[in-house]
Amino acid sequence: MRLQSLTLREIHLPLVTPFETSMDRVTERRIILAEVNADGVSGWGECTAGENPFYSPEDTETCWHILENYLWPMLKGRELTSAACVWPLLEHVRGHNMAKATVETAVWDVEARLKNIPLWKLLGGERAEIPCGVSIGIKDSLDELAATVQKELAAGYQRIKIKIKPGKDLQAVQRLRQDFPRLKLTVDANSAYCEDDWPLLKRLDGFYLMMIEQPLGWDDIFGHVQVQKNLQTPICLDECIHTYEHAEAAIALGACKIINIKLGRVGGHLQAKRIHDLCLRNGIPVWCGGMLESGIGRAQNIAMSTLSNFSLPGDVTASKRYWYEDTIDPEVTVTPHGTILVPTTPGIGFTPRLERIASVTARQVHLT
Ligand code: MG
C-alpha cells in the first residue's frame, strides 16, 4: 500500500460527566483524529494525549506538531508491505509515542480494510468477546461514589476501578468493601504517592484489591520494586511502561505483577503486541487502560483487547458513559453481562460518522 495523504482533525467533545483523577479534572476533550489514505482507502486512528502534559509529557499541541512536521514527512509517499513497517520508519524520532500511535493505528486500519478482514484478526486476536470494567473518577462524597458503583454494577460491568489520591483513598475503599463485599475492586493512584506513604499502601493491602495501579512516580520502576516486595496485592504499572525495555526491566526486577497496556503510551499496535507477548511469556496478565477516547480510539482498543493475554477486564466501556453522541456508527455498547462483542466487519469494525466529526472539528489540515 502507498501512503497518499494524512488528514488531521482536532475535535472538541464535552464529557457527559467530568472525570477527576489525582492529576486533573477533565470536562471537555480535545482529541486529534488521523485519517490516513492509502491506495484510495481511508483508515482512522485517534491520539490519546491529554489536553495537558500531566499524564505523560505529550499533549494535544505537541502531538499535532510532531505529526505534521516530523512523522508524516517520514511516511508520505511510502510503499509499505504492512502497517508493521510504520514504527521502524519513525524510530529516528525519540519518544512521542502518542503522536506515533495516532498515525500507526490508522495505517493498521487501512491495511485491514484493504485485506477486507477485521483489524483484530490482522493483529492475531483470539477473543470474539472482551470483558469490561469501568474506571470511576474521584467523587466529592462517599455516598456519591457508592451510588455510582451501584449504577455501574447494575449495567453489568465486571470490575470497578476507582481513582484515588491522598485524602481520597482509604475511606473510599473501606466504604466500597462494606457495601459490596464481593466486588472485583481495583484502585488507580496515577503516581500520587511517594515512599513515605508506605503505611497507607500497607493498609490498602488488607482489602483484597485485584491490584493497586501505579502508586509511585511515573518513571519510578525501582520504587515499585520495593513496594511490590512488601505487598500481597499485585502492583499494576501504567505510567512507567512506555517501551518494551521498560516492561522487560519491570518484570525482571519484580516491580509489578500486572501491566496495563495503552496503545498511545507505547506507540501503537506493533509495540503493544510486543509488550503483550513479553508479558505472556512471563506469566504477567495485561489489560487495556482507557484515555477518555472517542469512538475511533475505543474501536482501536477493542481490536487490541482481543489478544489472548488481555485476560483481565479493561477500561473499554460503552460510548454513552462518556459522550452524548459518539463519532462512530454503531456506538460501542456493552452486553448485560459486561462484555463487548467484537465487530466482524473489516478494519476497526465501526464507521466514522463524518458529519458528526465535521460538526465538532475545531481545526483540520490535509497533508499529502
Ligand atoms: Mg492508570
mmCIF file of C-alpha atoms and ligand atoms in Angstrom:
data_model
loop_
_atom_site.group_PDB
_atom_site.id
_atom_site.type_symbol
_atom_site.label_atom_id
_atom_site.label_comp_id
_atom_site.label_asym_id
_atom_site.label_seq_id
_atom_site.Cartn_x
_atom_site.Cartn_y
_atom_site.Cartn_z
ATOM 1 C CA MET A 1 0.000 0.000 0.000
ATOM 2 C CA ARG A 2 1.180 3.503 -0.791
ATOM 3 C CA LEU A 3 0.591 6.173 1.839
ATOM 4 C CA GLN A 4 -1.042 9.059 -0.024
ATOM 5 C CA SER A 5 -2.434 11.529 2.489
ATOM 6 C CA LEU A 6 -2.986 12.277 6.164
ATOM 7 C CA THR A 7 -5.863 14.412 7.383
ATOM 8 C CA LEU A 8 -5.595 15.621 10.962
ATOM 9 C CA ARG A 9 -8.704 16.908 12.699
ATOM 10 C CA GLU A 10 -8.939 18.306 16.221
ATOM 11 C CA ILE A 11 -12.377 17.623 17.637
ATOM 12 C CA HIS A 12 -13.852 19.021 20.851
ATOM 13 C CA LEU A 13 -16.192 16.744 22.792
ATOM 14 C CA PRO A 14 -17.755 17.576 26.171
ATOM 15 C CA LEU A 15 -17.844 14.662 28.626
ATOM 16 C CA VAL A 16 -21.220 13.517 29.983
ATOM 17 C CA THR A 17 -19.660 13.580 33.475
ATOM 18 C CA PRO A 18 -16.441 15.436 34.455
ATOM 19 C CA PHE A 19 -13.616 12.957 35.141
ATOM 20 C CA GLU A 20 -11.342 13.649 38.105
ATOM 21 C CA THR A 21 -8.041 11.915 38.870
ATOM 22 C CA SER A 22 -5.072 12.771 41.085
ATOM 23 C CA MET A 23 -3.665 14.640 38.042
ATOM 24 C CA ASP A 24 -6.510 16.685 36.610
ATOM 25 C CA ARG A 25 -10.254 17.288 36.244
ATOM 26 C CA VAL A 26 -11.429 16.954 32.641
ATOM 27 C CA THR A 27 -14.754 18.349 31.399
ATOM 28 C CA GLU A 28 -14.130 18.533 27.657
ATOM 29 C CA ARG A 29 -11.705 16.576 25.460
ATOM 30 C CA ARG A 30 -9.585 17.984 22.657
ATOM 31 C CA ILE A 31 -8.872 14.929 20.525
ATOM 32 C CA ILE A 32 -6.818 14.613 17.335
ATOM 33 C CA LEU A 33 -8.164 12.156 14.776
ATOM 34 C CA ALA A 34 -5.940 10.886 11.965
ATOM 35 C CA GLU A 35 -7.371 9.748 8.646
ATOM 36 C CA VAL A 36 -4.715 8.046 6.523
ATOM 37 C CA ASN A 37 -5.433 7.328 2.874
ATOM 38 C CA ALA A 38 -3.554 4.565 1.058
ATOM 39 C CA ASP A 39 -4.486 3.093 -2.312
ATOM 40 C CA GLY A 40 -7.751 5.041 -2.162
ATOM 41 C CA VAL A 41 -8.849 3.549 1.174
ATOM 42 C CA SER A 42 -9.139 5.504 4.463
ATOM 43 C CA GLY A 43 -8.105 4.237 7.893
ATOM 44 C CA TRP A 44 -8.626 6.023 11.192
ATOM 45 C CA GLY A 45 -6.552 6.487 14.330
ATOM 46 C CA GLU A 46 -7.009 8.591 17.462
ATOM 47 C CA CYS A 47 -4.474 10.471 19.558
ATOM 48 C CA THR A 48 -4.738 9.650 23.267
ATOM 49 C CA ALA A 49 -2.695 12.598 24.541
ATOM 50 C CA GLY A 50 -4.383 14.745 27.164
ATOM 51 C CA GLU A 51 -5.014 18.472 26.922
ATOM 52 C CA ASN A 52 -2.145 18.972 29.397
ATOM 53 C CA PRO A 53 1.180 17.141 29.909
ATOM 54 C CA PHE A 54 0.039 15.777 33.287
ATOM 55 C CA TYR A 55 -0.361 12.056 32.463
ATOM 56 C CA SER A 56 2.632 11.916 30.123
ATOM 57 C CA PRO A 57 4.974 14.535 28.625
ATOM 58 C CA GLU A 58 2.830 14.748 25.462
ATOM 59 C CA ASP A 59 -0.269 16.886 24.991
ATOM 60 C CA THR A 60 -2.641 17.696 22.128
ATOM 61 C CA GLU A 61 -0.411 20.520 20.833
ATOM 62 C CA THR A 62 2.850 18.555 20.861
ATOM 63 C CA CYS A 63 1.200 15.654 19.049
ATOM 64 C CA TRP A 64 -0.218 17.878 16.310
ATOM 65 C CA HIS A 65 3.222 19.482 15.829
ATOM 66 C CA ILE A 66 5.117 16.156 15.754
ATOM 67 C CA LEU A 67 2.593 14.511 13.428
ATOM 68 C CA GLU A 68 2.548 17.390 10.946
ATOM 69 C CA ASN A 69 6.205 18.356 10.960
ATOM 70 C CA TYR A 70 8.088 15.113 11.638
ATOM 71 C CA LEU A 71 6.102 11.885 11.394
ATOM 72 C CA TRP A 72 4.087 12.456 8.227
ATOM 73 C CA PRO A 73 7.145 13.714 6.258
ATOM 74 C CA MET A 74 8.835 10.380 7.171
ATOM 75 C CA LEU A 75 5.852 8.380 5.914
ATOM 76 C CA LYS A 76 4.319 10.230 2.972
ATOM 77 C CA GLY A 77 4.525 8.514 -0.397
ATOM 78 C CA ARG A 78 5.992 5.347 1.151
ATOM 79 C CA GLU A 79 5.118 1.969 -0.283
ATOM 80 C CA LEU A 80 4.595 -0.419 2.661
ATOM 81 C CA THR A 81 4.092 -4.177 2.723
ATOM 82 C CA SER A 82 2.450 -3.946 6.158
ATOM 83 C CA ALA A 83 1.446 -1.486 8.887
ATOM 84 C CA ALA A 84 4.208 -3.151 10.924
ATOM 85 C CA CYS A 85 6.663 -1.131 8.768
ATOM 86 C CA VAL A 86 5.448 2.199 10.210
ATOM 87 C CA TRP A 87 7.184 2.026 13.614
ATOM 88 C CA PRO A 88 10.725 1.409 12.220
ATOM 89 C CA LEU A 89 10.294 4.358 9.811
ATOM 90 C CA LEU A 90 9.536 6.645 12.770
ATOM 91 C CA GLU A 91 12.303 5.461 15.084
ATOM 92 C CA HIS A 92 14.515 8.468 14.332
ATOM 93 C CA VAL A 93 12.061 10.478 16.459
ATOM 94 C CA ARG A 94 12.656 9.646 20.106
ATOM 95 C CA GLY A 95 9.631 9.255 22.342
ATOM 96 C CA HIS A 96 6.400 10.995 21.241
ATOM 97 C CA ASN A 97 4.684 7.613 21.363
ATOM 98 C CA MET A 98 1.160 9.052 21.422
ATOM 99 C CA ALA A 99 1.811 11.010 18.236
ATOM 100 C CA LYS A 100 3.307 7.895 16.631
ATOM 101 C CA ALA A 101 0.384 5.677 17.679
ATOM 102 C CA THR A 102 -2.099 8.154 16.173
ATOM 103 C CA VAL A 103 -0.829 7.539 12.649
ATOM 104 C CA GLU A 104 0.378 3.951 13.172
ATOM 105 C CA THR A 105 -3.015 2.675 14.319
ATOM 106 C CA ALA A 106 -4.677 4.421 11.347
ATOM 107 C CA VAL A 107 -2.370 2.548 8.950
ATOM 108 C CA TRP A 108 -3.341 -0.758 10.616
ATOM 109 C CA ASP A 109 -6.982 0.109 9.957
ATOM 110 C CA VAL A 110 -6.145 0.812 6.290
ATOM 111 C CA GLU A 111 -4.317 -2.497 5.914
ATOM 112 C CA ALA A 112 -7.202 -4.467 7.421
ATOM 113 C CA ARG A 113 -9.712 -2.688 5.170
ATOM 114 C CA LEU A 114 -7.553 -3.327 2.077
ATOM 115 C CA LYS A 115 -7.398 -7.020 3.030
ATOM 116 C CA ASN A 116 -11.137 -6.977 3.808
ATOM 117 C CA ILE A 117 -10.651 -8.506 7.277
ATOM 118 C CA PRO A 118 -11.333 -7.227 10.812
ATOM 119 C CA LEU A 119 -8.356 -5.427 12.358
ATOM 120 C CA TRP A 120 -8.389 -7.737 15.377
ATOM 121 C CA LYS A 121 -7.838 -10.745 13.126
ATOM 122 C CA LEU A 122 -4.965 -8.974 11.351
ATOM 123 C CA LEU A 123 -3.398 -8.345 14.782
ATOM 124 C CA GLY A 124 -3.704 -12.016 15.736
ATOM 125 C CA GLY A 125 -6.538 -11.556 18.236
ATOM 126 C CA GLU A 126 -8.476 -14.536 19.523
ATOM 127 C CA ARG A 127 -11.378 -13.187 21.565
ATOM 128 C CA ALA A 128 -14.790 -12.630 19.973
ATOM 129 C CA GLU A 129 -15.995 -11.004 23.209
ATOM 130 C CA ILE A 130 -13.969 -8.912 25.649
ATOM 131 C CA PRO A 131 -14.600 -8.405 29.392
ATOM 132 C CA CYS A 132 -15.248 -4.829 30.542
ATOM 133 C CA GLY A 133 -14.621 -2.930 33.731
ATOM 134 C CA VAL A 134 -15.205 0.728 34.494
ATOM 135 C CA SER A 135 -12.933 3.452 35.753
ATOM 136 C CA ILE A 136 -14.626 5.832 38.189
ATOM 137 C CA GLY A 137 -13.151 9.265 38.838
ATOM 138 C CA ILE A 138 -12.733 10.823 42.272
ATOM 139 C CA LYS A 139 -16.105 11.857 43.731
ATOM 140 C CA ASP A 140 -16.995 14.596 46.208
ATOM 141 C CA SER A 141 -18.617 12.223 48.713
ATOM 142 C CA LEU A 142 -18.589 8.540 49.665
ATOM 143 C CA ASP A 143 -22.355 8.334 49.083
ATOM 144 C CA GLU A 144 -21.920 9.612 45.522
ATOM 145 C CA LEU A 145 -19.129 7.079 44.943
ATOM 146 C CA ALA A 146 -21.202 4.168 46.287
ATOM 147 C CA ALA A 147 -24.204 5.209 44.175
ATOM 148 C CA THR A 148 -22.025 5.357 41.056
ATOM 149 C CA VAL A 149 -20.630 1.883 41.741
ATOM 150 C CA GLN A 150 -24.162 0.542 42.228
ATOM 151 C CA LYS A 151 -25.215 2.011 38.863
ATOM 152 C CA GLU A 152 -22.218 0.501 37.021
ATOM 153 C CA LEU A 153 -22.738 -2.937 38.560
ATOM 154 C CA ALA A 154 -26.395 -2.793 37.509
ATOM 155 C CA ALA A 155 -25.197 -2.049 33.960
ATOM 156 C CA GLY A 156 -23.256 -5.334 34.098
ATOM 157 C CA TYR A 157 -19.634 -4.194 34.399
ATOM 158 C CA GLN A 158 -17.343 -6.925 35.731
ATOM 159 C CA ARG A 159 -14.878 -4.911 37.786
ATOM 160 C CA ILE A 160 -14.733 -1.476 39.311
ATOM 161 C CA LYS A 161 -11.637 0.684 39.353
ATOM 162 C CA ILE A 162 -11.640 3.859 41.410
ATOM 163 C CA LYS A 163 -9.204 6.712 41.128
ATOM 164 C CA ILE A 164 -7.538 7.627 44.420
ATOM 165 C CA LYS A 165 -5.280 10.391 45.743
ATOM 166 C CA PRO A 166 -4.031 11.330 49.222
ATOM 167 C CA GLY A 167 -7.053 12.026 51.434
ATOM 168 C CA LYS A 168 -9.424 10.331 48.974
ATOM 169 C CA ASP A 169 -8.282 6.745 49.351
ATOM 170 C CA LEU A 170 -8.678 4.536 52.423
ATOM 171 C CA GLN A 171 -12.195 5.646 53.357
ATOM 172 C CA ALA A 172 -13.395 5.121 49.802
ATOM 173 C CA VAL A 173 -12.049 1.559 49.740
ATOM 174 C CA GLN A 174 -13.460 0.829 53.215
ATOM 175 C CA ARG A 175 -16.890 2.093 52.175
ATOM 176 C CA LEU A 176 -16.982 0.040 48.960
ATOM 177 C CA ARG A 177 -15.811 -3.116 50.735
ATOM 178 C CA GLN A 178 -18.535 -2.614 53.324
ATOM 179 C CA ASP A 179 -21.296 -2.025 50.728
ATOM 180 C CA PHE A 180 -20.036 -4.532 48.115
ATOM 181 C CA PRO A 181 -18.034 -7.284 49.882
ATOM 182 C CA ARG A 182 -17.572 -9.419 46.750
ATOM 183 C CA LEU A 183 -16.802 -6.581 44.348
ATOM 184 C CA LYS A 184 -13.846 -7.033 41.985
ATOM 185 C CA LEU A 185 -12.216 -3.773 43.040
ATOM 186 C CA THR A 186 -9.005 -2.046 41.993
ATOM 187 C CA VAL A 187 -7.541 1.388 42.736
ATOM 188 C CA ASP A 188 -5.502 3.674 40.482
ATOM 189 C CA ALA A 189 -3.320 6.356 42.057
ATOM 190 C CA ASN A 190 -1.805 7.807 38.856
ATOM 191 C CA SER A 191 1.518 8.303 40.710
ATOM 192 C CA ALA A 192 0.025 10.321 43.583
ATOM 193 C CA TYR A 193 2.068 8.703 46.390
ATOM 194 C CA CYS A 194 5.681 8.523 47.496
ATOM 195 C CA GLU A 195 7.665 6.060 49.592
ATOM 196 C CA ASP A 196 6.723 7.951 52.787
ATOM 197 C CA ASP A 197 3.131 6.840 52.155
ATOM 198 C CA TRP A 198 4.112 3.237 52.846
ATOM 199 C CA PRO A 199 1.766 2.887 55.911
ATOM 200 C CA LEU A 200 -1.230 3.770 53.732
ATOM 201 C CA LEU A 201 -0.257 1.314 50.993
ATOM 202 C CA LYS A 202 0.165 -1.374 53.657
ATOM 203 C CA ARG A 203 -3.380 -0.701 54.923
ATOM 204 C CA LEU A 204 -4.790 -0.945 51.398
ATOM 205 C CA ASP A 205 -3.206 -4.407 51.296
ATOM 206 C CA GLY A 206 -5.927 -5.638 53.668
ATOM 207 C CA PHE A 207 -8.876 -5.055 51.302
ATOM 208 C CA TYR A 208 -8.434 -7.857 48.763
ATOM 209 C CA LEU A 209 -7.960 -5.473 45.881
ATOM 210 C CA MET A 210 -7.331 -7.059 42.469
ATOM 211 C CA MET A 211 -4.426 -4.645 42.093
ATOM 212 C CA ILE A 212 -3.050 -1.262 43.097
ATOM 213 C CA GLU A 213 -2.231 0.667 39.937
ATOM 214 C CA GLN A 214 0.781 2.969 39.676
ATOM 215 C CA PRO A 215 1.066 4.216 43.267
ATOM 216 C CA LEU A 216 4.524 5.820 42.871
ATOM 217 C CA GLY A 217 6.205 8.194 40.423
ATOM 218 C CA TRP A 218 5.529 7.971 36.672
ATOM 219 C CA ASP A 219 9.149 6.949 35.935
ATOM 220 C CA ASP A 220 9.958 5.147 39.198
ATOM 221 C CA ILE A 221 10.286 1.458 38.309
ATOM 222 C CA PHE A 222 12.795 0.892 41.134
ATOM 223 C CA GLY A 223 10.476 2.350 43.796
ATOM 224 C CA HIS A 224 7.726 -0.034 42.733
ATOM 225 C CA VAL A 225 10.106 -2.985 43.232
ATOM 226 C CA GLN A 226 10.334 -2.103 46.918
ATOM 227 C CA VAL A 227 6.548 -1.735 47.215
ATOM 228 C CA GLN A 228 5.719 -4.972 45.395
ATOM 229 C CA LYS A 229 8.205 -6.917 47.543
ATOM 230 C CA ASN A 230 6.287 -5.936 50.657
ATOM 231 C CA LEU A 231 2.672 -6.160 49.477
ATOM 232 C CA GLN A 232 0.422 -9.150 48.833
ATOM 233 C CA THR A 233 -1.737 -7.116 46.438
ATOM 234 C CA PRO A 234 -0.401 -7.122 42.868
ATOM 235 C CA ILE A 235 1.046 -3.820 41.672
ATOM 236 C CA CYS A 236 -0.039 -2.882 38.159
ATOM 237 C CA LEU A 237 2.180 -0.480 36.224
ATOM 238 C CA ASP A 238 0.721 2.052 33.796
ATOM 239 C CA GLU A 239 2.641 5.356 33.564
ATOM 240 C CA CYS A 240 6.059 3.622 33.984
ATOM 241 C CA ILE A 241 5.761 1.465 30.854
ATOM 242 C CA HIS A 242 6.447 3.416 27.672
ATOM 243 C CA THR A 243 8.599 0.839 25.876
ATOM 244 C CA TYR A 244 9.281 -2.875 25.565
ATOM 245 C CA GLU A 245 12.510 -2.263 27.507
ATOM 246 C CA HIS A 246 10.615 -0.654 30.394
ATOM 247 C CA ALA A 247 8.327 -3.693 30.550
ATOM 248 C CA GLU A 248 11.330 -6.017 30.420
ATOM 249 C CA ALA A 249 13.023 -4.165 33.299
ATOM 250 C CA ALA A 250 9.852 -4.005 35.406
ATOM 251 C CA ILE A 251 9.217 -7.728 35.017
ATOM 252 C CA ALA A 252 12.830 -8.779 35.608
ATOM 253 C CA LEU A 253 13.110 -6.605 38.732
ATOM 254 C CA GLY A 254 9.735 -7.659 40.149
ATOM 255 C CA ALA A 255 8.239 -4.155 40.057
ATOM 256 C CA CYS A 256 4.755 -5.414 39.172
ATOM 257 C CA LYS A 257 2.609 -8.490 38.641
ATOM 258 C CA ILE A 258 0.247 -6.912 36.085
ATOM 259 C CA ILE A 259 0.718 -4.401 33.254
ATOM 260 C CA ASN A 260 -1.843 -2.009 31.818
ATOM 261 C CA ILE A 261 -1.177 -1.588 28.082
ATOM 262 C CA LYS A 262 -2.296 1.596 26.348
ATOM 263 C CA LEU A 263 -1.839 1.959 22.600
ATOM 264 C CA GLY A 264 -0.876 5.614 22.813
ATOM 265 C CA ARG A 265 1.595 5.270 25.660
ATOM 266 C CA VAL A 266 3.586 2.516 23.921
ATOM 267 C CA GLY A 267 3.409 3.863 20.337
ATOM 268 C CA GLY A 268 0.752 1.747 18.608
ATOM 269 C CA HIS A 269 -0.183 -1.811 17.789
ATOM 270 C CA LEU A 270 3.259 -3.199 16.909
ATOM 271 C CA GLN A 271 4.776 -2.219 20.260
ATOM 272 C CA ALA A 272 1.622 -3.102 22.193
ATOM 273 C CA LYS A 273 1.772 -6.604 20.754
ATOM 274 C CA ARG A 274 5.484 -6.979 21.571
ATOM 275 C CA ILE A 275 4.813 -5.989 25.201
ATOM 276 C CA HIS A 276 1.753 -8.263 25.277
ATOM 277 C CA ASP A 277 3.836 -11.207 24.055
ATOM 278 C CA LEU A 278 6.632 -10.461 26.553
ATOM 279 C CA CYS A 279 4.098 -10.421 29.393
ATOM 280 C CA LEU A 280 2.538 -13.661 28.150
ATOM 281 C CA ARG A 281 5.927 -15.400 28.181
ATOM 282 C CA ASN A 282 6.468 -14.214 31.756
ATOM 283 C CA GLY A 283 3.060 -15.031 33.225
ATOM 284 C CA ILE A 284 2.084 -11.354 33.601
ATOM 285 C CA PRO A 285 -1.575 -10.715 32.683
ATOM 286 C CA VAL A 286 -2.395 -7.462 30.895
ATOM 287 C CA TRP A 287 -5.446 -5.294 30.310
ATOM 288 C CA CYS A 288 -6.305 -2.239 28.238
ATOM 289 C CA GLY A 289 -6.444 1.091 30.034
ATOM 290 C CA GLY A 290 -8.656 3.965 28.911
ATOM 291 C CA MET A 291 -7.705 7.529 27.996
ATOM 292 C CA LEU A 292 -11.192 9.046 27.635
ATOM 293 C CA GLU A 293 -11.171 8.079 23.960
ATOM 294 C CA SER A 294 -13.875 8.864 21.446
ATOM 295 C CA GLY A 295 -15.249 6.041 19.309
ATOM 296 C CA ILE A 296 -12.246 5.726 16.978
ATOM 297 C CA GLY A 297 -9.810 5.161 19.846
ATOM 298 C CA ARG A 298 -12.320 2.931 21.599
ATOM 299 C CA ALA A 299 -12.581 0.754 18.451
ATOM 300 C CA GLN A 300 -8.768 0.506 18.247
ATOM 301 C CA ASN A 301 -8.705 -0.549 21.937
ATOM 302 C CA ILE A 302 -11.312 -3.249 21.301
ATOM 303 C CA ALA A 303 -9.185 -4.719 18.496
ATOM 304 C CA MET A 304 -6.078 -4.801 20.723
ATOM 305 C CA SER A 305 -8.010 -6.325 23.640
ATOM 306 C CA THR A 306 -8.742 -9.477 21.608
ATOM 307 C CA LEU A 307 -5.119 -10.655 22.039
ATOM 308 C CA SER A 308 -5.009 -13.735 24.249
ATOM 309 C CA ASN A 309 -3.196 -12.309 27.279
ATOM 310 C CA PHE A 310 -5.727 -9.467 27.772
ATOM 311 C CA SER A 311 -7.242 -11.713 30.411
ATOM 312 C CA LEU A 312 -8.319 -9.044 32.914
ATOM 313 C CA PRO A 313 -11.288 -6.709 32.308
ATOM 314 C CA GLY A 314 -10.130 -3.437 30.736
ATOM 315 C CA ASP A 315 -11.385 0.152 30.847
ATOM 316 C CA VAL A 316 -13.070 -0.074 27.432
ATOM 317 C CA THR A 317 -16.751 0.678 28.000
ATOM 318 C CA ALA A 318 -19.907 1.856 26.285
ATOM 319 C CA SER A 319 -19.808 5.146 24.348
ATOM 320 C CA LYS A 320 -22.735 6.546 26.342
ATOM 321 C CA ARG A 321 -20.745 6.533 29.604
ATOM 322 C CA TYR A 322 -18.609 9.322 28.141
ATOM 323 C CA TRP A 323 -20.351 11.010 25.197
ATOM 324 C CA TYR A 324 -23.766 12.435 24.383
ATOM 325 C CA GLU A 325 -23.120 11.354 20.806
ATOM 326 C CA ASP A 326 -20.084 9.365 19.660
ATOM 327 C CA THR A 327 -18.011 9.689 16.472
ATOM 328 C CA ILE A 328 -18.704 6.185 15.155
ATOM 329 C CA ASP A 329 -21.590 4.102 13.928
ATOM 330 C CA PRO A 330 -22.755 1.989 15.645
ATOM 331 C CA GLU A 331 -21.784 3.318 19.072
ATOM 332 C CA VAL A 332 -19.953 0.900 21.401
ATOM 333 C CA THR A 333 -22.410 -0.973 23.610
ATOM 334 C CA VAL A 334 -21.936 -3.435 26.461
ATOM 335 C CA THR A 335 -23.877 -6.670 26.990
ATOM 336 C CA PRO A 336 -25.898 -7.190 30.213
ATOM 337 C CA HIS A 337 -23.069 -9.429 31.457
ATOM 338 C CA GLY A 338 -20.409 -6.772 30.992
ATOM 339 C CA THR A 339 -18.722 -7.647 27.713
ATOM 340 C CA ILE A 340 -18.258 -6.064 24.291
ATOM 341 C CA LEU A 341 -18.966 -8.223 21.259
ATOM 342 C CA VAL A 342 -16.079 -7.694 18.858
ATOM 343 C CA PRO A 343 -17.211 -6.478 15.413
ATOM 344 C CA THR A 344 -16.694 -8.770 12.440
ATOM 345 C CA THR A 345 -16.669 -6.142 9.673
ATOM 346 C CA PRO A 346 -13.371 -5.038 8.027
ATOM 347 C CA GLY A 347 -10.908 -2.668 9.697
ATOM 348 C CA ILE A 348 -11.758 -1.242 13.119
ATOM 349 C CA GLY A 349 -15.290 -2.546 12.561
ATOM 350 C CA PHE A 350 -17.058 0.773 13.164
ATOM 351 C CA THR A 351 -17.804 3.522 10.616
ATOM 352 C CA PRO A 352 -16.587 7.067 11.389
ATOM 353 C CA ARG A 353 -19.559 9.440 11.320
ATOM 354 C CA LEU A 354 -18.167 12.121 9.008
ATOM 355 C CA GLU A 355 -20.935 14.674 9.560
ATOM 356 C CA ARG A 356 -20.773 14.298 13.320
ATOM 357 C CA ILE A 357 -16.983 14.612 13.220
ATOM 358 C CA ALA A 358 -17.203 17.723 10.969
ATOM 359 C CA SER A 359 -19.672 19.331 13.367
ATOM 360 C CA VAL A 360 -17.185 19.153 16.273
ATOM 361 C CA THR A 361 -13.964 19.824 14.322
ATOM 362 C CA ALA A 362 -12.080 22.915 15.546
ATOM 363 C CA ARG A 363 -9.125 22.690 13.134
ATOM 364 C CA GLN A 364 -8.118 20.497 10.246
ATOM 365 C CA VAL A 365 -5.137 20.034 7.930
ATOM 366 C CA HIS A 366 -4.829 17.823 4.851
ATOM 367 C CA LEU A 367 -1.254 16.677 4.207
ATOM 368 C CA THR A 368 -0.049 14.962 1.040
HETATM 369 MG MG MG B 1 -3.830 4.140 35.192
#
